Amino acid sequence: MLTLYSFPTPNGRKASILLEELGLPYAVHRVDLAAGENKRPDFLAVSPITKIPALVEELPGGRVRRLFGSGAILLHFAERTGRLLPEDEDERTEAMSWFMLGVSDLGPTAIDMQRFAARSPDRIPYAIDLYKGELMRCYAALEERLGMAEHLAGATYSIADIACFPFIAAAAVAGGGLLDRFPNLKRWHDAVAARPAVQRGMAIPDMAASG
């Protein structure tokens, strides 16, 4: 049995999209961040850095395995199931590069941009310009790649697409005409958004898991 600890953020949705794509049964625990539930001892035992998503897997013999962080969850289950990673070595290495871009560059930069541009009590132009420039660098790289390939790995839909999609989807509805400026990114966004498993995963934890 899998229990996903999540909240409706792009990082949280990466994990639920993965589980939906793989068809793995799971329960969902919505972590109330506003109430500080992520800082309670029971949650810290699952995610020691207080962040979502996190996951607990009940194993035979009463053993329990934890995973915290969207990157760890995506990579673990892709490798374990042998799905959502290309078999072709060239595509696989490409997938890993774009997967890491989603985890290490696109996601953190988008979050920091939101912090400084919308949530900070003081506007710091240097920080806003810095993160805006970094985001544009990510968007430009994605646009170029998706002009050459159907998916980020190549022909194969993979955890690289899942790692990037929720942040692109969030930016697309935030205003600014992102998808109007990047037509290849728009084509990819629309194709991924149309996948039933992605639609279900994007609704978690606001809706019960499909299991």
mmCIF file of C-alpha atoms in Angstrom, residues 48-147:
data_model
loop_
_atom_site.group_PDB
_atom_site.id
_atom_site.type_symbol
_atom_site.label_atom_id
_atom_site.label_comp_id
_atom_site.label_asym_id
_atom_site.label_seq_id
_atom_site.Cartn_x
_atom_site.Cartn_y
_atom_site.Cartn_z
ATOM 1 C CA PRO A 48 12.699 15.452 7.376
ATOM 2 C CA ILE A 49 12.936 18.702 5.410
ATOM 3 C CA THR A 50 9.177 19.393 5.927
ATOM 4 C CA LYS A 51 8.388 19.444 2.203
ATOM 5 C CA ILE A 52 5.838 17.668 0.051
ATOM 6 C CA PRO A 53 5.461 15.390 -1.767
ATOM 7 C CA ALA A 54 6.436 12.444 0.368
ATOM 8 C CA LEU A 55 5.384 8.840 0.188
ATOM 9 C CA VAL A 56 5.215 5.851 2.500
ATOM 10 C CA GLU A 57 5.204 2.330 1.133
ATOM 11 C CA GLU A 58 4.075 -0.564 3.297
ATOM 12 C CA LEU A 59 6.110 -3.671 2.480
ATOM 13 C CA PRO A 60 5.772 -7.355 3.347
ATOM 14 C CA GLY A 61 6.798 -8.294 6.849
ATOM 15 C CA GLY A 62 5.663 -5.005 8.326
ATOM 16 C CA ARG A 63 8.513 -3.029 6.813
ATOM 17 C CA VAL A 64 7.927 0.574 5.790
ATOM 18 C CA ARG A 65 9.852 2.517 3.165
ATOM 19 C CA ARG A 66 9.747 6.294 2.822
ATOM 20 C CA LEU A 67 10.515 8.571 -0.090
ATOM 21 C CA PHE A 68 10.558 12.345 0.087
ATOM 22 C CA GLY A 69 10.918 14.811 -2.758
ATOM 23 C CA SER A 70 9.317 14.620 -6.175
ATOM 24 C CA GLY A 71 12.552 13.663 -7.910
ATOM 25 C CA ALA A 72 13.164 10.661 -5.655
ATOM 26 C CA ILE A 73 9.578 9.467 -6.052
ATOM 27 C CA LEU A 74 9.575 9.775 -9.843
ATOM 28 C CA LEU A 75 12.928 8.103 -10.341
ATOM 29 C CA HIS A 76 12.289 5.272 -7.871
ATOM 30 C CA PHE A 77 9.005 4.146 -9.376
ATOM 31 C CA ALA A 78 10.138 4.591 -12.967
ATOM 32 C CA GLU A 79 13.123 2.349 -12.305
ATOM 33 C CA ARG A 80 11.145 -0.108 -10.210
ATOM 34 C CA THR A 81 8.381 -0.581 -12.772
ATOM 35 C CA GLY A 82 10.584 -0.264 -15.845
ATOM 36 C CA ARG A 83 8.212 2.357 -17.244
ATOM 37 C CA LEU A 84 8.367 6.063 -18.063
ATOM 38 C CA LEU A 85 12.058 5.822 -18.898
ATOM 39 C CA PRO A 86 13.151 5.048 -22.476
ATOM 40 C CA GLU A 87 14.865 1.755 -23.225
ATOM 41 C CA ASP A 88 17.047 3.389 -25.865
ATOM 42 C CA GLU A 89 20.260 4.555 -24.188
ATOM 43 C CA ASP A 90 20.426 7.860 -26.058
ATOM 44 C CA GLU A 91 16.811 8.693 -25.191
ATOM 45 C CA ARG A 92 17.349 7.577 -21.615
ATOM 46 C CA THR A 93 20.293 9.907 -21.085
ATOM 47 C CA GLU A 94 18.327 12.727 -22.712
ATOM 48 C CA ALA A 95 15.403 11.948 -20.401
ATOM 49 C CA MET A 96 17.632 12.110 -17.334
ATOM 50 C CA SER A 97 19.047 15.487 -18.348
ATOM 51 C CA TRP A 98 15.616 17.051 -18.807
ATOM 52 C CA PHE A 99 14.313 15.302 -15.705
ATOM 53 C CA MET A 100 17.062 16.962 -13.701
ATOM 54 C CA LEU A 101 16.315 20.315 -15.326
ATOM 55 C CA GLY A 102 12.746 20.002 -14.090
ATOM 56 C CA VAL A 103 13.800 19.012 -10.577
ATOM 57 C CA SER A 104 16.851 21.242 -10.093
ATOM 58 C CA ASP A 105 16.303 24.269 -12.338
ATOM 59 C CA LEU A 106 12.768 24.879 -13.591
ATOM 60 C CA GLY A 107 10.945 24.004 -10.370
ATOM 61 C CA PRO A 108 13.123 25.812 -7.808
ATOM 62 C CA THR A 109 13.478 28.867 -10.045
ATOM 63 C CA ALA A 110 9.712 29.127 -10.561
ATOM 64 C CA ILE A 111 9.145 28.861 -6.820
ATOM 65 C CA ASP A 112 11.726 31.540 -6.022
ATOM 66 C CA MET A 113 10.301 33.811 -8.695
ATOM 67 C CA GLN A 114 6.866 33.479 -7.096
ATOM 68 C CA ARG A 115 8.305 34.245 -3.686
ATOM 69 C CA PHE A 116 10.030 37.436 -4.736
ATOM 70 C CA ALA A 117 7.512 38.696 -7.308
ATOM 71 C CA ALA A 118 4.257 37.941 -5.478
ATOM 72 C CA ARG A 119 4.802 36.949 -1.855
ATOM 73 C CA SER A 120 7.696 39.045 -0.590
ATOM 74 C CA PRO A 121 6.626 42.083 1.485
ATOM 75 C CA ASP A 122 9.395 44.066 -0.216
ATOM 76 C CA ARG A 123 10.026 44.096 -3.951
ATOM 77 C CA ILE A 124 13.662 43.424 -4.753
ATOM 78 C CA PRO A 125 14.177 44.192 -8.453
ATOM 79 C CA TYR A 126 17.516 42.398 -8.611
ATOM 80 C CA ALA A 127 16.029 39.127 -7.336
ATOM 81 C CA ILE A 128 12.966 39.379 -9.576
ATOM 82 C CA ASP A 129 15.091 40.073 -12.654
ATOM 83 C CA LEU A 130 17.490 37.260 -11.748
ATOM 84 C CA TYR A 131 14.804 34.593 -11.423
ATOM 85 C CA LYS A 132 12.861 35.884 -14.407
ATOM 86 C CA GLY A 133 15.998 35.571 -16.512
ATOM 87 C CA GLU A 134 16.643 32.041 -15.226
ATOM 88 C CA LEU A 135 13.068 31.039 -16.019
ATOM 89 C CA MET A 136 13.377 32.426 -19.532
ATOM 90 C CA ARG A 137 16.547 30.395 -19.957
ATOM 91 C CA CYS A 138 14.663 27.237 -18.994
ATOM 92 C CA TYR A 139 11.726 28.079 -21.261
ATOM 93 C CA ALA A 140 14.031 28.787 -24.187
ATOM 94 C CA ALA A 141 15.845 25.472 -23.717
ATOM 95 C CA LEU A 142 12.557 23.573 -23.531
ATOM 96 C CA GLU A 143 11.258 25.381 -26.599
ATOM 97 C CA GLU A 144 14.320 24.445 -28.629
ATOM 98 C CA ARG A 145 14.235 20.820 -27.523
ATOM 99 C CA LEU A 146 10.532 20.441 -28.241
ATOM 100 C CA GLY A 147 11.062 21.852 -31.700
#
